[in-house]
Coordinates of C-alpha atoms and ligand atoms in Angstrom, one line a residue:
M1 CA -28.2 -8.7 83.1
D2 CA -26.9 -11.9 81.3
L3 CA -23.5 -10.6 79.7
T4 CA -22.7 -14.4 78.1
T5 CA -21.5 -14.0 74.6
S6 CA -19.8 -16.3 71.8
Y7 CA -17.3 -15.0 69.8
M8 CA -15.8 -16.8 67.5
G9 CA -17.4 -20.1 68.5
L10 CA -16.0 -19.7 72.5
Q11 CA -18.5 -18.7 75.1
L12 CA -17.3 -15.8 77.2
R13 CA -18.8 -14.3 80.4
N14 CA -19.0 -11.0 78.6
P15 CA -18.1 -9.3 75.6
V16 CA -15.6 -7.3 77.1
V17 CA -12.2 -8.5 75.8
A18 CA -8.5 -7.2 76.3
S19 CA -7.3 -6.5 72.9
A20 CA -3.4 -8.1 72.2
G21 CA -0.7 -5.7 74.2
P22 CA 1.6 -4.8 76.7
L23 CA 0.3 -6.2 79.6
S24 CA -0.1 -9.8 78.5
Q25 CA 3.6 -10.0 78.8
S26 CA 3.5 -12.0 81.6
V27 CA 1.4 -14.9 83.7
E28 CA 1.0 -12.3 86.5
G29 CA -0.2 -10.1 83.7
I30 CA -2.2 -12.5 81.9
R31 CA -4.2 -13.7 85.3
S32 CA -4.9 -9.9 86.7
L33 CA -6.4 -9.1 83.1
A34 CA -8.5 -12.0 84.0
D35 CA -9.1 -11.1 87.6
G36 CA -9.9 -7.7 86.2
G37 CA -13.1 -8.8 84.6
V38 CA -12.5 -9.4 80.7
G39 CA -14.5 -12.3 79.0
A40 CA -11.2 -13.2 77.3
V41 CA -7.6 -12.3 76.7
V42 CA -5.7 -11.7 73.7
M43 CA -2.0 -12.0 74.0
Y44 CA 0.7 -9.9 72.5
S45 CA 2.0 -10.7 69.0
L46 CA 4.5 -13.1 68.1
F47 CA 5.5 -11.8 64.7
E48 CA 6.4 -13.4 61.7
E49 CA 10.0 -11.5 61.5
Q50 CA 10.9 -13.4 64.7
L51 CA 9.4 -16.7 63.7
R52 CA 11.4 -16.4 60.4
R53 CA 15.0 -15.3 61.7
E54 CA 14.6 -18.5 64.3
A55 CA 14.1 -20.7 61.0
E56 CA 16.8 -19.4 59.3
A57 CA 19.0 -19.3 62.3
T58 CA 18.1 -23.1 62.3
A59 CA 18.7 -24.0 58.8
L60 CA 22.3 -22.1 59.1
L61 CA 23.4 -24.5 62.1
E62 CA 22.0 -27.6 60.5
D63 CA 24.3 -26.2 57.1
L64 CA 26.8 -26.1 59.0
Y65 CA 26.8 -29.7 60.8
D66 CA 25.7 -31.1 57.6
D67 CA 29.2 -29.9 56.6
A68 CA 31.5 -30.8 59.1
N69 CA 32.9 -34.2 60.0
A70 CA 33.4 -35.3 63.7
E71 CA 36.4 -33.8 64.0
A72 CA 35.9 -30.5 62.9
M73 CA 32.5 -30.6 65.5
S74 CA 34.0 -29.7 68.1
Y75 CA 35.2 -26.2 67.1
F76 CA 31.6 -25.2 66.6
P77 CA 29.7 -23.6 69.7
S78 CA 27.0 -26.0 70.9
V79 CA 23.7 -25.6 69.2
P80 CA 21.9 -22.9 70.8
R81 CA 18.6 -24.6 70.1
S82 CA 17.8 -23.4 73.8
N83 CA 14.3 -22.7 75.0
D84 CA 14.9 -18.9 75.1
D85 CA 13.8 -18.2 71.2
A86 CA 11.1 -15.9 71.0
S87 CA 8.5 -18.6 70.0
S88 CA 9.7 -20.9 72.7
A89 CA 9.1 -18.5 75.1
Y90 CA 5.5 -17.3 73.7
L91 CA 4.7 -20.9 74.0
R92 CA 5.7 -21.7 77.2
L93 CA 3.9 -18.5 78.5
V94 CA 0.7 -19.5 76.3
E95 CA 0.6 -23.0 78.3
A96 CA 1.1 -21.1 81.7
G97 CA -1.3 -18.5 80.6
A98 CA -4.1 -20.5 79.6
K99 CA -3.6 -23.0 82.7
A100 CA -3.6 -19.6 84.9
I101 CA -7.2 -18.3 83.7
D102 CA -10.7 -19.6 83.8
V103 CA -11.6 -17.4 80.5
P104 CA -10.3 -18.2 77.1
L105 CA -6.8 -16.9 76.2
I106 CA -6.3 -16.0 72.0
A107 CA -2.7 -16.2 70.9
S108 CA -1.8 -14.0 68.3
L109 CA 0.3 -14.4 65.3
N110 CA 1.4 -11.1 63.3
G111 CA 2.5 -11.3 59.9
A112 CA 2.4 -9.7 56.6
N113 CA 3.5 -12.9 54.2
V114 CA 2.6 -16.1 53.0
G115 CA 5.3 -18.8 54.5
G116 CA 6.0 -21.2 56.9
W117 CA 5.4 -19.0 60.2
T118 CA 2.0 -19.5 59.6
Q119 CA 2.4 -23.4 61.0
T120 CA 3.0 -21.8 64.3
A121 CA -0.7 -21.8 64.8
R122 CA -0.1 -25.5 65.6
R123 CA 2.3 -25.4 68.0
L124 CA -0.2 -22.2 69.4
Q125 CA -2.9 -24.7 69.5
D126 CA -0.9 -27.3 71.4
A127 CA 0.3 -24.8 74.1
G128 CA -3.6 -24.7 75.0
A129 CA -4.6 -21.4 73.0
A130 CA -8.3 -21.6 72.9
G131 CA -7.7 -19.4 69.7
V132 CA -5.1 -17.4 67.1
E133 CA -5.8 -13.8 66.0
L134 CA -4.3 -13.6 62.9
N135 CA -2.8 -9.4 62.7
I136 CA -2.1 -9.1 59.0
Y137 CA -0.5 -6.1 59.1
F138 CA 0.3 -5.4 55.9
V139 CA 1.4 -2.0 54.6
P140 CA 1.6 -2.0 50.8
G141 CA 4.4 0.3 50.3
D142 CA 5.3 -1.3 47.0
I143 CA 3.4 0.7 44.8
T144 CA 3.3 -1.8 41.8
V145 CA 1.3 -4.6 44.5
S146 CA -2.5 -4.0 43.2
G147 CA -5.3 -4.1 45.4
A148 CA -6.5 -7.7 44.3
E149 CA -3.1 -9.0 45.3
V150 CA -3.7 -7.2 48.6
E151 CA -6.4 -8.7 48.9
E152 CA -5.4 -12.4 47.4
R153 CA -2.3 -12.5 50.3
H154 CA -5.2 -11.8 53.1
L155 CA -6.6 -14.8 52.4
E156 CA -3.4 -17.3 51.5
I157 CA -2.1 -16.2 55.2
L158 CA -5.7 -16.8 56.6
S159 CA -6.0 -20.5 54.5
A160 CA -2.7 -21.1 55.5
V161 CA -3.2 -21.0 59.2
K162 CA -6.6 -22.2 59.0
S163 CA -5.4 -25.5 57.6
A164 CA -3.1 -25.8 60.4
V165 CA -5.4 -25.9 63.6
S166 CA -8.4 -27.0 64.8
I167 CA -9.3 -23.7 67.2
P168 CA -11.2 -20.4 66.2
V169 CA -9.4 -18.4 63.7
A170 CA -9.9 -14.1 63.9
V171 CA -8.3 -11.9 61.4
K172 CA -7.3 -8.4 62.6
L173 CA -7.5 -6.1 59.5
S174 CA -7.0 -2.5 58.3
P175 CA -9.7 -0.2 57.3
Y176 CA -7.8 0.6 54.3
F177 CA -9.4 -1.7 51.2
S178 CA -10.7 -0.2 48.3
S179 CA -13.8 -2.1 49.7
V180 CA -13.6 -2.9 53.2
G181 CA -16.9 -4.7 53.1
N182 CA -16.1 -7.1 50.3
M183 CA -12.6 -8.0 52.0
A184 CA -14.5 -8.9 55.5
V185 CA -17.2 -10.9 53.2
Q186 CA -14.2 -12.9 51.5
L187 CA -12.4 -13.6 54.8
D188 CA -15.9 -15.1 55.8
A189 CA -16.3 -17.1 53.0
A190 CA -12.6 -18.2 53.4
G191 CA -13.4 -19.6 57.1
A192 CA -12.2 -16.7 59.2
D193 CA -14.0 -17.3 62.6
A194 CA -13.8 -13.6 63.4
L195 CA -13.0 -10.5 62.2
V196 CA -11.5 -7.9 64.3
L197 CA -11.8 -4.0 62.9
F198 CA -9.6 -2.7 62.7
N199 CA -5.7 -2.7 63.0
R200 CA -4.4 0.6 64.1
F201 CA -1.6 1.8 61.8
L202 CA 1.7 2.9 62.9
Q203 CA 2.0 6.7 61.5
P204 CA 5.4 8.1 61.9
D205 CA 5.3 11.9 62.3
I206 CA 8.2 14.1 61.5
D207 CA 9.8 16.4 64.1
I208 CA 10.5 19.7 62.7
D209 CA 13.3 20.1 65.5
R210 CA 15.1 17.4 65.3
V211 CA 14.4 16.9 61.4
S212 CA 13.8 13.1 61.7
V213 CA 11.1 10.7 61.8
E214 CA 9.5 9.7 64.6
S215 CA 7.7 6.5 65.1
G216 CA 6.0 5.2 68.5
V217 CA 2.5 3.6 69.4
S218 CA 0.3 5.9 71.3
L219 CA -2.9 5.3 73.1
S220 CA -6.1 5.7 71.2
S221 CA -8.4 8.5 71.9
P222 CA -12.5 7.7 72.2
I223 CA -13.0 9.5 68.9
E224 CA -11.1 7.2 66.8
G225 CA -13.8 4.3 67.3
R226 CA -15.7 6.0 64.5
L227 CA -14.4 4.5 61.7
P228 CA -14.7 0.9 62.9
R229 CA -18.2 1.2 64.4
T230 CA -19.3 2.7 61.0
W231 CA -17.8 -0.8 59.3
I232 CA -19.2 -3.1 62.4
A233 CA -22.8 -1.4 61.2
V234 CA -22.4 -2.2 58.1
L235 CA -21.3 -5.5 58.6
Q236 CA -23.4 -6.5 61.6
G237 CA -26.0 -9.6 60.4
R238 CA -24.5 -10.1 57.2
L239 CA -21.3 -12.8 58.4
N240 CA -20.8 -15.6 59.8
A241 CA -18.1 -14.8 61.7
S242 CA -18.0 -13.0 64.9
L243 CA -17.4 -9.2 64.9
A244 CA -14.8 -7.6 67.2
A245 CA -14.4 -4.0 68.1
T246 CA -10.6 -2.4 68.7
T247 CA -9.8 0.9 69.1
G248 CA -10.9 3.9 71.1
V249 CA -12.5 2.3 74.0
D250 CA -12.5 4.7 77.1
T251 CA -15.6 4.4 79.0
A252 CA -18.7 2.4 79.1
D253 CA -20.2 4.8 76.7
D254 CA -18.1 3.3 73.9
V255 CA -18.6 -0.1 74.9
V256 CA -22.2 0.4 74.5
R257 CA -21.9 2.3 71.4
Y258 CA -19.9 -0.4 69.7
V259 CA -22.6 -3.1 70.9
L260 CA -25.0 -1.0 69.2
A261 CA -23.1 -1.3 65.7
G262 CA -23.1 -4.5 66.1
A263 CA -20.0 -5.8 67.8
D264 CA -19.9 -9.5 69.7
V265 CA -17.1 -8.5 71.5
V266 CA -15.1 -5.2 72.4
M267 CA -11.7 -5.1 72.8
T268 CA -9.5 -2.9 74.2
T269 CA -5.8 -1.9 75.5
S270 CA -5.7 1.7 76.1
S271 CA -8.1 2.0 78.8
L272 CA -6.8 -1.0 80.2
V273 CA -3.1 0.2 80.4
R274 CA -4.1 3.8 81.3
R275 CA -6.6 2.7 84.0
G276 CA -4.8 -0.9 84.9
P277 CA -6.5 -4.2 84.4
A278 CA -9.5 -3.9 87.3
Y279 CA -10.7 -1.1 84.9
A280 CA -12.4 -3.5 82.8
Q281 CA -14.7 -4.6 85.4
V282 CA -15.9 -0.9 85.5
L283 CA -16.5 -1.4 81.6
V284 CA -18.5 -4.6 82.0
D285 CA -20.8 -3.2 85.0
G286 CA -21.3 0.5 82.6
L287 CA -22.5 -1.5 79.9
D288 CA -24.6 -3.7 82.6
R289 CA -26.4 -0.9 83.9
W290 CA -27.2 0.6 80.5
L291 CA -28.7 -2.6 79.5
T292 CA -30.5 -2.9 83.1
S293 CA -31.7 0.6 83.0
H294 CA -32.9 0.4 79.3
E295 CA -34.6 -2.8 79.9
I296 CA -33.0 -4.4 76.8
P297 CA -31.2 -8.0 76.8
L298 CA -27.6 -7.5 75.2
A299 CA -28.8 -9.6 72.3
K300 CA -31.0 -7.4 71.5
A301 CA -28.8 -4.2 72.1
R302 CA -26.2 -5.8 69.9
G303 CA -27.1 -4.6 66.4
L304 CA -29.8 -2.3 67.2
L305 CA -28.1 0.5 65.5
A306 CA -26.7 -1.3 63.0
V307 CA -27.3 -0.4 59.2
P308 CA -30.6 -2.1 58.6
K309 CA -30.7 -5.3 56.7
N310 CA -32.7 -3.8 53.4
A311 CA -30.7 -0.8 53.0
A312 CA -28.3 -0.7 50.4
A313 CA -25.5 0.2 52.8
D314 CA -23.4 2.6 50.0
A315 CA -26.6 4.9 49.8
Y316 CA -27.3 4.5 53.5
E317 CA -23.3 5.9 54.2
R318 CA -23.7 8.5 52.0
E319 CA -26.7 9.6 52.7
G320 CA -25.6 9.8 56.8
Y321 CA -22.6 11.7 55.1
V322 CA -24.6 14.4 53.0
S323 CA -27.1 15.1 55.9
A324 CA -23.9 15.5 58.2
L325 CA -22.0 18.0 55.6
E326 CA -25.1 20.0 55.4
K327 CA -25.9 20.4 58.9
A328 CA -21.9 20.8 59.9
K329 CA -22.3 24.1 57.1
S330 CA -24.9 25.5 58.8
T331 CA -23.3 25.0 62.5
Y332 CA -20.1 25.9 61.1
G333 CA -21.0 28.6 58.4
S334 CA -23.3 30.7 60.8
L335 CA -20.2 31.8 62.7
R336 CA -18.6 34.0 60.1
Ligands
LIG1 C1 1.6 -0.7 73.6 C2 0.7 -1.5 72.9 C3 1.2 -2.6 72.7 C4 0.7 -3.4 71.1 N1 1.0 -4.5 70.9 C5 -0.1 -4.9 70.1 C6 0.6 -6.3 69.3 O1 1.3 -7.0 70.2 N2 -0.2 -7.1 68.6 C7 -1.6 -6.5 67.9 O2 -2.1 -7.1 67.2 N3 -1.9 -5.3 68.4 C8 -1.1 -4.5 69.3 N4 -1.9 -3.5 69.6 C9 -2.9 -3.0 69.3 C10 -3.9 -3.4 70.2 O3 -4.4 -4.8 70.5 C11 -5.2 -2.4 69.6 O4 -5.9 -3.0 68.6 C12 -4.9 -1.2 69.5 O5 -4.4 -0.7 70.4 C13 -6.4 -0.2 69.7 O6 -7.0 -0.2 70.9 P1 -7.1 0.5 71.6 O7 -7.9 2.0 71.3 O8 -8.1 -0.3 73.0 O9 -5.8 0.7 72.2 C14 -0.7 -2.8 70.7 C15 -1.5 -1.4 71.5 C16 -0.5 -0.9 72.2 C17 -0.8 0.5 72.8

């Protein structure tokens, strides 16, 4: 079965993509993901905070040198503009990683504020990234900030990155907007080449024995795929941007579910961390088997179970909700 896929303007051999995660932190890791069978690799993120710290350190040193006369200069340590800051290391990895694999390598920038850090996208492009995934991880903890301001900030960050590069730009966004679909439409109109649904929020918990807040990144479970799948089913066919699904892929069945909802590509980190990079081929083969046994080409399967174009999506979702609750009441109510 032909599994070739167009994603944010890139041609992929199949729609299973390694999402930003810990396995892409070395050339060997990137190569093993590509050898494992994925259609593309998204690298772990370079963070706005890292870039801002570097910019501040450089500015501080420049101030020091500006003020110093030649004699005083000798008292200063040599300028630590080594190649070992986070961005240089990341750029070197993009360059080496892109050369090491024959599938697209997509770099990832992660931030929440409008600022100079977005210009790093250009350096990622120059280093050989096939695209940039922009993870806008913003938790509006300042409760005076309105929803409109949050949306505006997303659009400004996207515009800054788009104006810096000619390679495609994907936006990985959160599911927590008053109107997720409208945010998606606005990002699409602002030129996003793909939307990655969704960011998985770090939700700290409370340890009642140690009486402390515990945070940590956990691997996902398949049930978490339902939220992104719902929105992919709503958005499919309504945007120019490609749609990438991320969260909750454990087996090839989860990949098939996302494709039927309308995902152009299906990303996974948790399953590859749990089972190793070679598990990607198991997911690809499982998708292939399903398509072959149902005699449906990939292009036909994609979006087969999306919300129909002529349906009012809000009424459609509400109808599903009401009938699900009716069903649940009769199922669980009868246990009493
Ligand atoms: C250990 C770990 C590290 C991650 N690092 C990043 C990262 O650097 N940037 C990013 O955008 N997402 C990162 N993610 C999130 C994943 O890209 C993905 O969106 C999320 O894990 C949900 O997908 P999954 O269910 O396939 O794991 C990370 C996830 C894990 C588990």
